[in-house]
CSV table of C-alpha atoms in Angstrom, one decimal:
chain,number,residue,atom,x,y,z
P,1,MET,CA,22.7,28.0,-38.2
P,2,ASP,CA,21.7,26.8,-34.7
P,3,PRO,CA,19.7,23.9,-35.1
P,4,TYR,CA,18.4,24.1,-31.6
P,5,ARG,CA,17.6,28.3,-32.5
P,6,TYR,CA,13.5,26.8,-32.8
P,7,ARG,CA,13.6,24.2,-30.2
P,8,PRO,CA,11.0,24.1,-27.6
P,9,SER,CA,12.5,25.5,-24.2
P,10,SER,CA,11.3,26.2,-21.2
P,11,GLY,CA,13.4,29.6,-20.4
P,12,PHE,CA,10.7,31.3,-23.8
P,13,ASN,CA,7.8,30.2,-22.8
P,14,THR,CA,4.6,32.9,-22.7
P,15,PRO,CA,4.1,35.0,-19.2
P,16,PHE,CA,1.0,32.4,-18.6
P,17,TRP,CA,0.2,28.3,-18.2
P,18,THR,CA,-1.3,26.4,-21.4
P,19,THR,CA,-2.3,23.0,-23.0
P,20,ASN,CA,0.4,21.8,-24.3
P,21,ALA,CA,-1.4,22.6,-27.6
P,22,GLY,CA,-0.6,25.7,-26.8
P,23,ALA,CA,-4.3,26.8,-25.7
P,24,PRO,CA,-4.0,29.2,-22.6
P,25,VAL,CA,-5.7,27.8,-19.0
P,26,TRP,CA,-7.0,30.1,-16.9
P,27,ASN,CA,-7.0,28.0,-14.4
P,28,ASN,CA,-4.5,25.6,-13.0
P,29,ASP,CA,-5.9,24.3,-10.0
P,30,SER,CA,-9.1,23.0,-10.2
P,31,SER,CA,-10.7,20.0,-12.1
P,32,LEU,CA,-13.6,20.7,-14.2
P,33,THR,CA,-16.4,19.4,-12.1
P,34,VAL,CA,-20.1,19.3,-11.9
P,35,GLY,CA,-20.9,22.3,-9.1
P,36,SER,CA,-18.3,22.6,-6.5
P,37,ARG,CA,-17.9,18.9,-5.7
P,38,GLY,CA,-18.2,16.6,-8.4
P,39,PRO,CA,-18.3,14.8,-10.2
P,40,ILE,CA,-15.4,15.7,-12.2
P,41,LEU,CA,-16.1,15.5,-15.8
P,42,LEU,CA,-14.2,13.0,-19.1
P,43,GLU,CA,-14.2,16.5,-21.0
P,44,ASP,CA,-11.4,18.4,-18.5
P,45,TYR,CA,-8.4,18.3,-21.5
P,46,HIS,CA,-6.5,19.7,-19.8
P,47,LEU,CA,-6.8,17.2,-16.6
P,48,VAL,CA,-6.9,14.3,-18.3
P,49,GLU,CA,-3.6,15.2,-21.0
P,50,LYS,CA,-2.0,16.5,-17.6
P,51,ILE,CA,-2.2,13.3,-16.2
P,52,ALA,CA,-1.8,11.0,-18.6
P,53,ASN,CA,1.9,13.2,-19.8
P,54,PHE,CA,3.2,12.9,-15.8
P,55,ASP,CA,2.3,9.4,-16.1
P,56,ARG,CA,4.7,8.6,-18.4
P,57,GLU,CA,8.1,10.7,-17.5
P,58,ARG,CA,9.5,7.7,-15.4
P,59,ILE,CA,9.9,3.3,-16.7
P,60,PRO,CA,9.9,1.1,-16.6
P,61,GLU,CA,9.3,1.9,-12.4
P,62,ARG,CA,6.3,3.5,-11.0
P,63,VAL,CA,6.0,6.5,-10.6
P,64,VAL,CA,5.8,7.2,-6.9
P,65,HIS,CA,5.7,4.0,-4.9
P,66,ALA,CA,8.7,1.9,-6.9
P,67,ARG,CA,9.8,1.0,-3.9
P,68,GLY,CA,7.7,-1.9,-2.3
P,69,ALA,CA,7.5,-5.0,-1.2
P,70,SER,CA,4.4,-7.7,-0.8
P,71,ALA,CA,2.7,-10.8,0.8
P,72,LYS,CA,0.1,-12.7,0.5
P,73,GLY,CA,-3.4,-13.9,2.5
P,74,PHE,CA,-6.9,-14.0,2.9
P,75,PHE,CA,-9.9,-11.4,4.2
P,76,GLU,CA,-11.8,-13.3,6.4
P,77,VAL,CA,-15.2,-11.2,8.5
P,78,THR,CA,-15.8,-10.9,11.4
P,79,HIS,CA,-18.9,-8.4,11.6
P,80,ASP,CA,-22.1,-8.4,9.7
P,81,ILE,CA,-21.9,-5.4,7.8
P,82,SER,CA,-24.7,-6.4,5.4
P,83,HIS,CA,-27.3,-3.7,6.2
P,84,LEU,CA,-24.5,-1.3,4.9
P,85,THR,CA,-23.2,-3.3,2.0
P,86,CYS,CA,-24.6,-6.1,-1.2
P,87,ALA,CA,-20.9,-6.9,-1.6
P,88,ASP,CA,-21.0,-11.0,-1.8
P,89,PHE,CA,-17.3,-10.7,-0.4
P,90,LEU,CA,-18.4,-8.9,2.5
P,91,ARG,CA,-21.9,-11.2,3.0
P,92,ALA,CA,-22.0,-13.2,6.4
P,93,PRO,CA,-19.2,-13.6,9.1
P,94,GLY,CA,-16.3,-16.6,8.1
P,95,VAL,CA,-16.5,-15.8,4.4
P,96,GLN,CA,-12.3,-15.4,3.5
P,97,THR,CA,-11.0,-14.2,0.0
P,98,PRO,CA,-7.4,-14.5,-0.7
P,99,VAL,CA,-5.6,-11.0,-1.3
P,100,ILE,CA,-2.2,-9.9,-2.2
P,101,VAL,CA,-0.8,-6.9,0.2
P,102,ARG,CA,1.7,-4.2,-1.2
P,103,PHE,CA,3.4,-2.0,1.5
P,104,SER,CA,5.8,0.6,0.0
P,105,THR,CA,7.3,4.5,0.3
P,106,VAL,CA,6.2,7.0,-1.8
P,107,ILE,CA,9.0,9.5,-3.6
P,108,HIS,CA,11.7,7.9,-3.8
P,109,GLU,CA,13.9,6.3,-5.9
P,110,ARG,CA,13.8,1.5,-6.1
P,111,GLY,CA,16.5,1.0,-4.6
P,112,SER,CA,15.9,3.8,-1.9
P,113,PRO,CA,16.7,3.0,1.7
P,114,GLU,CA,13.1,2.2,3.5
P,115,THR,CA,13.8,4.5,6.7
P,116,ILE,CA,13.3,7.9,5.3
P,117,ARG,CA,10.7,10.2,6.3
P,118,ASP,CA,8.2,9.6,3.4
P,119,PRO,CA,4.6,8.5,3.7
P,120,ARG,CA,3.7,4.8,2.9
P,121,GLY,CA,1.7,3.1,0.6
P,122,PHE,CA,-0.9,0.6,2.1
P,123,ALA,CA,-2.5,-1.3,-1.1
P,124,THR,CA,-4.6,-4.0,-0.9
P,125,LYS,CA,-6.4,-6.4,-3.6
P,126,PHE,CA,-9.3,-8.7,-2.8
P,127,TYR,CA,-9.8,-11.6,-5.3
P,128,THR,CA,-13.2,-11.6,-4.6
P,129,ARG,CA,-16.2,-13.6,-6.7
P,130,GLU,CA,-17.4,-10.6,-8.2
P,131,GLY,CA,-14.2,-9.3,-9.2
P,132,ASN,CA,-11.1,-6.8,-7.9
P,133,PHE,CA,-11.6,-5.1,-5.4
P,134,ASP,CA,-8.5,-2.5,-4.3
P,135,ILE,CA,-7.9,-0.3,-1.9
P,136,VAL,CA,-4.9,1.7,-2.5
P,137,GLY,CA,-4.3,3.4,0.4
P,138,ASN,CA,-1.5,5.1,2.8
P,139,ASN,CA,-0.2,4.9,6.2
P,140,PHE,CA,-1.6,8.4,6.8
P,141,PRO,CA,-5.3,8.9,7.1
P,142,VAL,CA,-5.3,12.1,4.9
P,143,PHE,CA,-3.5,13.8,1.7
P,144,PHE,CA,-1.7,17.3,0.8
P,145,ILE,CA,-4.7,18.5,-1.6
P,146,ARG,CA,-7.7,17.9,-2.2
P,147,ASP,CA,-7.9,18.2,-6.2
P,148,ALA,CA,-6.8,15.3,-8.5
P,149,MET,CA,-5.4,18.5,-10.7
P,150,LYS,CA,-2.7,19.4,-8.0
P,151,PHE,CA,-0.8,15.4,-7.7
P,152,PRO,CA,1.1,16.3,-11.0
P,153,ASP,CA,2.8,19.2,-9.2
P,154,VAL,CA,2.7,17.6,-5.2
P,155,ILE,CA,4.9,14.9,-6.5
P,156,HIS,CA,6.6,17.1,-8.5
P,157,ALA,CA,7.9,19.0,-5.7
P,158,PHE,CA,8.5,16.1,-3.8
P,159,LYS,CA,10.6,14.4,-6.3
P,160,PRO,CA,14.2,15.1,-6.9
P,161,ASN,CA,15.2,19.1,-8.1
P,162,PRO,CA,15.2,18.4,-12.1
P,163,LYS,CA,18.3,20.3,-12.5
P,164,SER,CA,20.5,18.3,-10.1
P,165,HIS,CA,18.2,15.1,-8.9
P,166,ILE,CA,18.3,16.5,-5.8
P,167,GLN,CA,15.2,16.7,-2.9
P,168,GLU,CA,15.6,19.7,-1.9
P,169,TYR,CA,13.1,21.0,0.5
P,170,TRP,CA,12.0,24.0,-0.7
P,171,ARG,CA,11.1,23.6,-2.9
P,172,VAL,CA,8.1,21.3,-1.3
P,173,LEU,CA,7.3,24.1,1.1
P,174,ASP,CA,7.2,26.5,-1.8
P,175,PHE,CA,4.7,25.2,-3.1
P,176,LEU,CA,2.4,24.0,-0.4
P,177,SER,CA,3.0,27.6,1.0
P,178,HIS,CA,-0.1,28.0,-1.3
P,179,HIS,CA,-2.4,25.2,-0.3
P,180,PRO,CA,-2.4,26.1,3.3
P,181,GLU,CA,-4.7,22.6,3.5
P,182,SER,CA,-1.7,20.9,3.7
P,183,LEU,CA,-0.8,21.4,7.1
P,184,HIS,CA,-3.0,18.7,8.2
P,185,THR,CA,-0.3,16.0,5.8
P,186,PHE,CA,2.1,17.8,7.3
P,187,THR,CA,1.4,16.6,11.8
P,188,PHE,CA,1.5,12.9,10.0
P,189,LEU,CA,4.8,13.9,7.8
P,190,TYR,CA,6.9,15.2,10.8
P,191,ASP,CA,5.1,13.6,13.2
P,192,ASP,CA,6.6,9.8,15.2
P,193,VAL,CA,5.2,8.2,12.3
P,194,GLY,CA,6.6,9.6,9.6
P,195,VAL,CA,9.1,6.9,9.9
P,196,PRO,CA,8.0,3.4,10.6
P,197,GLN,CA,9.7,0.6,11.9
P,198,ASP,CA,8.6,-1.8,10.0
P,199,TYR,CA,5.3,-2.5,7.0
P,200,ARG,CA,4.0,-5.0,10.2
P,201,HIS,CA,3.1,-2.4,12.9
P,202,MET,CA,2.1,0.0,10.5
P,203,GLU,CA,-1.5,1.2,10.0
P,204,GLY,CA,-3.2,1.7,6.4
P,205,PHE,CA,-6.3,4.2,5.7
P,206,GLY,CA,-8.5,4.0,2.3
P,207,VAL,CA,-8.0,8.4,2.7
P,208,HIS,CA,-10.6,8.8,0.6
P,209,SER,CA,-14.4,8.4,1.0
P,210,PHE,CA,-16.1,5.4,-0.6
P,211,THR,CA,-19.6,4.6,-0.9
P,212,LEU,CA,-21.1,1.1,0.6
P,213,ILE,CA,-25.3,0.9,-1.0
P,214,ASN,CA,-27.2,-2.1,0.2
P,215,LYS,CA,-29.0,-4.6,-1.5
P,216,ALA,CA,-32.3,-2.0,-0.5
P,217,GLY,CA,-30.0,1.0,-2.7
P,218,LYS,CA,-30.0,2.4,0.5
P,219,VAL,CA,-26.0,4.6,0.4
P,220,HIS,CA,-23.4,5.2,2.8
P,221,TYR,CA,-20.0,7.4,2.9
P,222,VAL,CA,-17.3,4.7,3.6
P,223,LYS,CA,-13.7,5.0,5.0
P,224,PHE,CA,-11.4,2.5,5.4
P,225,HIS,CA,-8.6,1.5,8.5
P,226,TRP,CA,-6.2,-1.3,8.7
P,227,LYS,CA,-5.5,-1.1,12.3
P,228,PRO,CA,-2.1,-3.6,12.7
P,229,THR,CA,-2.8,-6.5,15.8
P,230,LEU,CA,1.0,-6.0,17.2
P,231,GLY,CA,0.4,-2.6,16.6
P,232,ILE,CA,2.5,1.1,15.6
P,233,LYS,CA,5.5,1.3,16.2
P,234,THR,CA,8.2,3.9,14.4
P,235,LEU,CA,12.0,4.6,14.3
P,236,LEU,CA,13.3,8.0,15.7
P,237,GLU,CA,16.1,10.0,13.6
P,238,ASP,CA,19.0,8.0,15.5
P,239,GLU,CA,17.7,5.3,15.1
P,240,ALA,CA,16.7,5.5,11.6
P,241,ILE,CA,20.0,6.1,10.7
P,242,ARG,CA,21.2,2.9,12.2
P,243,VAL,CA,19.2,0.1,11.1
P,244,GLY,CA,19.4,2.1,7.7
P,245,GLY,CA,23.0,1.9,8.4
P,246,SER,CA,22.9,-1.3,8.1
P,247,ASN,CA,19.8,-2.7,6.0
P,248,HIS,CA,18.1,0.0,3.3
P,249,SER,CA,15.9,-2.7,2.8
P,250,HIS,CA,15.3,-4.0,6.3
P,251,ALA,CA,11.2,-3.8,6.3
P,252,THR,CA,11.1,-5.3,3.2
P,253,GLN,CA,13.2,-8.5,5.1
P,254,ASP,CA,11.4,-7.7,8.1
P,255,LEU,CA,8.2,-8.6,6.1
P,256,TYR,CA,9.3,-11.6,4.7
P,257,ASP,CA,11.4,-12.4,7.4
P,258,SER,CA,8.2,-12.4,9.5
P,259,ILE,CA,6.1,-14.5,8.1
P,260,ALA,CA,8.9,-17.5,7.0
P,261,ALA,CA,9.0,-18.1,10.3
P,262,GLY,CA,5.1,-18.6,10.6
P,263,ASN,CA,4.6,-15.4,12.6
P,264,TYR,CA,1.8,-13.9,10.5
P,265,PRO,CA,1.0,-9.8,10.2
P,266,GLU,CA,-2.4,-9.4,11.9
P,267,TRP,CA,-4.4,-6.1,10.1
P,268,LYS,CA,-8.1,-5.5,11.8
P,269,LEU,CA,-10.2,-3.8,8.6
P,270,TYR,CA,-12.7,-1.1,10.4
P,271,ILE,CA,-14.8,1.4,9.0
P,272,GLN,CA,-16.5,4.7,9.5
P,273,THR,CA,-19.6,5.3,7.7
P,274,MET,CA,-22.2,8.5,7.1
P,275,ASP,CA,-25.3,9.2,6.3
P,276,PRO,CA,-24.8,11.8,2.6
P,277,GLU,CA,-27.7,13.6,4.3
P,278,HIS,CA,-26.4,13.8,7.2
P,279,GLU,CA,-23.1,15.7,5.5
P,280,ASP,CA,-23.9,19.2,6.2
P,281,ARG,CA,-23.6,19.0,10.0
P,282,PHE,CA,-20.0,19.2,9.4
P,283,ASP,CA,-17.8,23.1,9.4
P,284,PHE,CA,-16.0,21.0,7.0
P,285,ASP,CA,-16.7,18.7,3.4
P,286,PRO,CA,-16.7,15.0,4.4
P,287,LEU,CA,-15.2,14.3,1.2
P,288,ASP,CA,-12.1,16.5,1.4
P,289,THR,CA,-9.2,14.3,1.8
P,290,THR,CA,-7.1,17.0,3.7
P,291,LYS,CA,-9.3,15.9,6.4
P,292,ILE,CA,-10.3,12.8,8.9
P,293,TRP,CA,-13.6,12.5,9.8
P,294,PRO,CA,-14.6,12.9,13.4
P,295,GLU,CA,-14.1,9.0,15.8
P,296,ASP,CA,-15.8,10.1,18.2
P,297,ILE,CA,-18.9,11.4,16.6
P,298,LEU,CA,-18.3,8.7,13.6
P,299,PRO,CA,-17.3,5.9,14.8
P,300,LEU,CA,-15.0,2.9,14.0
P,301,GLN,CA,-17.0,0.0,13.3
P,302,PRO,CA,-15.1,-2.7,13.0
P,303,VAL,CA,-15.4,-5.6,10.0
P,304,GLY,CA,-13.0,-8.1,9.3
P,305,ARG,CA,-9.1,-9.5,9.9
P,306,LEU,CA,-6.5,-9.0,7.3
P,307,VAL,CA,-3.8,-12.1,7.5
P,308,LEU,CA,-0.5,-12.1,5.6
P,309,ASN,CA,0.2,-15.6,5.7
P,310,LYS,CA,2.2,-16.2,2.3
P,311,ASN,CA,5.5,-14.9,1.1
P,312,ILE,CA,5.3,-13.9,-2.6
P,313,ASP,CA,6.9,-16.1,-5.1
P,314,ASN,CA,8.7,-14.8,-7.4
P,315,PHE,CA,9.3,-10.7,-6.7
P,316,PHE,CA,8.9,-9.4,-10.5
P,317,ALA,CA,5.5,-11.2,-11.2
P,318,GLU,CA,4.0,-9.8,-7.6
P,319,ASN,CA,5.9,-6.7,-6.7
P,320,GLU,CA,6.5,-5.2,-9.7
P,321,GLN,CA,4.4,-6.3,-12.3
P,322,LEU,CA,1.8,-5.6,-9.7
P,323,ALA,CA,-1.1,-3.3,-9.9
P,324,PHE,CA,-3.9,-1.5,-8.4
P,325,ASN,CA,-6.4,0.6,-9.6
P,326,PRO,CA,-8.9,2.5,-6.9
P,327,ALA,CA,-11.6,2.1,-9.6
P,328,HIS,CA,-11.8,-1.8,-9.2
P,329,VAL,CA,-14.7,-2.2,-7.2
P,330,VAL,CA,-17.3,-4.1,-7.1
P,331,PRO,CA,-21.1,-4.5,-7.1
P,332,GLY,CA,-21.9,-3.0,-3.2
P,333,ILE,CA,-18.8,-0.5,-3.0
P,334,TYR,CA,-18.4,3.3,-5.6
P,335,TYR,CA,-16.3,5.9,-5.7
P,336,SER,CA,-17.8,9.7,-3.9
P,337,ASP,CA,-17.0,13.3,-6.1
P,338,ASP,CA,-13.8,13.1,-3.5
P,339,LYS,CA,-12.1,15.3,-6.1
P,340,MET,CA,-8.7,13.2,-5.4
P,341,LEU,CA,-10.2,9.7,-6.2
P,342,GLN,CA,-12.4,10.9,-9.0
P,343,GLY,CA,-8.5,11.7,-11.2
P,344,ARG,CA,-7.3,8.7,-9.3
P,345,LEU,CA,-10.2,6.5,-11.6
P,346,PHE,CA,-8.9,7.2,-14.4
P,347,ALA,CA,-5.2,8.1,-13.2
P,348,TYR,CA,-4.2,4.1,-12.2
P,349,SER,CA,-5.3,2.4,-15.2
P,350,ASP,CA,-3.6,4.4,-18.0
P,351,THR,CA,0.3,4.9,-15.9
P,352,GLN,CA,-0.4,0.5,-15.7
P,353,ARG,CA,-1.6,0.4,-19.4
P,354,HIS,CA,1.8,2.7,-20.2
P,355,ARG,CA,4.4,1.3,-17.0
P,356,LEU,CA,2.9,-2.6,-18.1
P,357,GLY,CA,1.5,-2.5,-21.3
P,358,PRO,CA,-1.9,-2.0,-22.5
P,359,ASN,CA,-3.2,-5.8,-21.6
P,360,TYR,CA,-1.6,-5.7,-17.8
P,361,LEU,CA,-5.3,-7.3,-16.3
P,362,GLN,CA,-3.9,-10.0,-17.6
P,363,LEU,CA,-1.0,-11.1,-15.9
P,364,PRO,CA,-1.9,-13.2,-13.3
P,365,VAL,CA,-1.4,-11.3,-10.4
P,366,ASN,CA,-3.8,-8.3,-11.8
P,367,SER,CA,-5.8,-10.7,-13.6
P,368,PRO,CA,-9.4,-11.3,-12.0
P,369,LYS,CA,-9.9,-15.1,-10.0
P,370,CYS,CA,-13.2,-15.8,-11.1
P,371,ALA,CA,-14.7,-16.0,-14.9
P,372,HIS,CA,-14.8,-12.9,-16.9
P,373,HIS,CA,-15.6,-12.2,-20.7
P,374,ASN,CA,-15.7,-9.5,-22.4
P,375,ASN,CA,-14.1,-7.9,-26.3
P,376,HIS,CA,-10.9,-6.5,-24.8
P,377,TYR,CA,-8.1,-8.6,-26.8
P,378,ASP,CA,-4.9,-8.6,-28.6
P,379,GLY,CA,-2.7,-5.7,-28.2
P,380,PHE,CA,0.8,-6.1,-27.1
P,381,MET,CA,1.6,-8.8,-25.0
P,382,ASN,CA,-1.8,-10.5,-25.2
P,383,SER,CA,-2.4,-14.2,-23.8
P,384,ILE,CA,-5.9,-15.4,-24.6
P,385,HIS,CA,-6.7,-17.7,-26.4
P,386,ARG,CA,-9.5,-16.7,-28.7
P,387,ASP,CA,-11.2,-18.5,-31.1
P,388,GLU,CA,-14.3,-17.5,-31.2
P,389,GLU,CA,-15.7,-15.4,-34.5
P,390,VAL,CA,-18.2,-13.2,-33.1
P,391,ASP,CA,-16.1,-10.1,-30.9
P,392,TYR,CA,-19.3,-7.7,-30.6
P,393,PHE,CA,-21.7,-7.1,-28.6
P,394,PRO,CA,-24.4,-8.5,-28.9
P,395,SER,CA,-25.0,-10.9,-31.3
P,396,ARG,CA,-27.7,-13.3,-32.0
P,397,PHE,CA,-23.9,-15.9,-31.8
P,398,ASP,CA,-22.8,-15.1,-28.3
P,399,PRO,CA,-25.0,-16.4,-25.3
P,400,CYS,CA,-23.2,-13.8,-23.9
P,401,ARG,CA,-25.9,-11.3,-21.5
P,402,HIS,CA,-25.5,-8.4,-19.3
P,403,ALA,CA,-25.5,-9.2,-15.7
P,404,GLU,CA,-28.5,-8.9,-13.6
P,405,ARG,CA,-28.4,-4.6,-12.9
P,406,VAL,CA,-26.7,-4.2,-9.2
P,407,PRO,CA,-27.3,-0.8,-7.0
P,408,MET,CA,-25.3,2.4,-7.7
P,409,PRO,CA,-25.5,5.8,-5.9
P,410,PRO,CA,-29.0,7.2,-7.0
P,411,SER,CA,-28.0,11.4,-6.2
P,412,VAL,CA,-29.0,13.5,-8.7
P,413,LEU,CA,-26.3,15.7,-10.6
P,414,SER,CA,-27.0,19.2,-10.5
P,415,GLY,CA,-24.3,22.4,-11.2
P,416,ARG,CA,-22.4,24.1,-13.4
P,417,ARG,CA,-19.4,23.5,-15.1
P,418,GLU,CA,-17.1,25.5,-13.7
P,419,ARG,CA,-13.7,25.1,-11.6
P,420,ARG,CA,-13.2,26.6,-8.2
P,421,ILE,CA,-12.9,24.8,-5.2
P,422,ILE,CA,-14.6,23.3,-2.3
P,423,GLU,CA,-16.7,25.5,0.4
P,424,LYS,CA,-16.3,24.7,3.4
P,425,GLU,CA,-11.9,24.4,3.5
P,426,ASN,CA,-11.6,24.6,6.7
P,427,ASP,CA,-8.2,24.2,6.6
P,428,PHE,CA,-6.0,25.1,10.8
P,429,LYS,CA,-9.2,23.3,13.1
P,430,GLN,CA,-7.8,19.6,12.3
P,431,SER,CA,-4.2,20.2,12.4
P,432,GLY,CA,-4.3,22.5,15.5
P,433,ASP,CA,-6.7,18.9,17.0
P,434,ARG,CA,-3.5,16.8,16.0
P,435,TYR,CA,-0.9,19.0,17.5
P,436,ARG,CA,-2.6,19.8,21.1
P,437,SER,CA,-3.0,15.9,21.3
P,438,TRP,CA,0.3,14.7,21.9
P,439,ALA,CA,2.2,14.6,24.6
P,440,PRO,CA,5.3,17.5,24.6
P,441,ASP,CA,8.0,15.8,24.2
P,442,ARG,CA,6.5,14.5,20.6
P,443,GLN,CA,5.3,17.8,20.2
P,444,GLU,CA,9.3,19.5,19.8
P,445,ARG,CA,10.1,16.3,18.1
P,446,PHE,CA,7.5,17.6,15.7
P,447,ILE,CA,8.7,21.5,15.9
P,448,ARG,CA,13.0,20.8,15.5
P,449,ARG,CA,11.6,18.7,12.2
P,450,PHE,CA,9.5,22.2,11.4
P,451,VAL,CA,12.2,24.1,12.1
P,452,GLU,CA,15.1,21.9,10.6
P,453,ALA,CA,12.3,22.1,7.1
P,454,LEU,CA,11.9,26.0,7.9
P,455,ALA,CA,15.0,26.6,8.5
P,456,GLU,CA,16.8,25.7,4.7
P,457,PRO,CA,18.7,28.5,3.0
P,458,ARG,CA,16.6,28.4,-0.1
P,459,VAL,CA,13.3,28.4,1.7
P,460,THR,CA,12.6,32.6,1.5
P,461,HIS,CA,12.0,35.2,4.4
P,462,GLU,CA,8.2,35.3,2.9
P,463,ILE,CA,7.4,31.2,2.3
P,464,ARG,CA,8.4,31.3,6.2
P,465,ASN,CA,5.9,33.3,7.2
P,466,ILE,CA,3.9,31.9,5.1
P,467,TRP,CA,4.3,28.7,7.0
P,468,ILE,CA,4.5,29.9,10.3
P,469,ALA,CA,1.2,31.7,9.5
P,470,PHE,CA,-0.2,28.5,8.6
P,471,LEU,CA,1.2,26.7,12.1
P,472,SER,CA,0.3,30.1,14.5
P,473,GLN,CA,-3.3,29.6,13.0
P,474,ALA,CA,-3.4,25.9,13.5
P,475,ASP,CA,-2.2,26.6,17.3
P,476,ARG,CA,-0.4,30.1,17.9
P,477,SER,CA,1.8,28.1,20.7
P,478,LEU,CA,2.6,26.0,17.9
P,479,GLY,CA,3.8,30.0,15.5
P,480,GLN,CA,4.9,31.3,18.1
P,481,LYS,CA,8.3,28.2,19.1
P,482,VAL,CA,8.9,28.0,15.4
P,483,ALA,CA,9.5,31.4,14.9
P,484,SER,CA,11.9,32.3,18.2
P,485,ARG,CA,13.5,29.6,16.8
P,486,LEU,CA,13.3,30.9,13.3
P,487,ASN,CA,14.5,34.2,15.2
P,488,VAL,CA,11.2,35.9,13.1
P,489,ARG,CA,8.2,37.9,14.4
P,490,PRO,CA,4.9,35.7,13.9
P,491,ASN,CA,2.6,37.7,11.7
P,492,ILE,CA,-0.3,35.7,12.0
């Protein structure tokens, strides 16, 4: 008798998608939201199970952002924005807050070279007097997808082939050919900024739209931008090969050596803000992570400066065990209905509990530096000493009480339970605008990189034509140039 005859196998799947429990899934593209935009409902069992399973695929390194380097320093407010937020650490110019920052590559393993073309992570943890605030962003202002339901899929596509463990771009182009909104992020990935020279000369973006709330309860959407005072520098292909060939940890070493020598890297924090009442003025959804906010309409506003002036004391304790979470906000800063952000609010805490254990927030690098108290205790690797008899709330034997109420966005939620795409996709305009803003030599490098990807043998004629159509809708001449070099007739 064959002992494997009845084992589950991907070779004997149903012709339609199902949950782990076997129930049919009629929509594996959109999260279950209130209305077309959100927020996401916790009752979306398929989304929660999909992300929870994804978070546990690899141990012990991070599923994404496995390769990284950290440094410590401070954030200092330089401009008054107290009219926009009641966040304590932003209360006035001159206020300083200790921080730790982790830079990383996204897709590749912990020992991979730092010269690979890949997005870069730029994550900042502020140890404020009101708890920790994390800006968990990238060096690109946009992302490939707009719904958290597709996050495991896009990472699977970029990760190595599960059969051969070889990263192959036909998989990426196949998957994202179903998502034309991804073209905008390709204009960053295949642009020169796709390989930063090092971390000190790299921008950072919060990517998502958050909300700022002031003392009066007025709400503004906000996007966060980090601008390096040293300027932006990148590596072209020949330079990346030369640098990576001699040192696969060049960016980590550059950061460490610069700080050790007293050459402290610095970034300026800027924000863009938008009144939610004005969002309908735009031809795109402002909460769509595949879109930027035009700076000529919503200008950058200076907030403060980030200075990294101390190297970490131990790589494992302060880099490998360092855990970020976009759900960590403080009074005066809150979430938005951005579907990617809404999914990350669950995903990050879930993956950290899996990777580091249920008490990962007790680790010194992750724990808040302000006084804190709750009844979360015990479990694996607990390090908190408790001698209380009362472990419930409220109690007449325990003086601990509720904190003062803090303002939250007062928006009224109304809509059908449904899985659907946003209403204003507008997938190609910003991609074309960005391409046309480049000098001819930069356009040429972008075209060459895209052609190389589309020329891979396993990229089918159908997929190649789809991408040429996407490129043509962004910019007709761009599509024609790519088609010409691939000997394909553009079909717009």
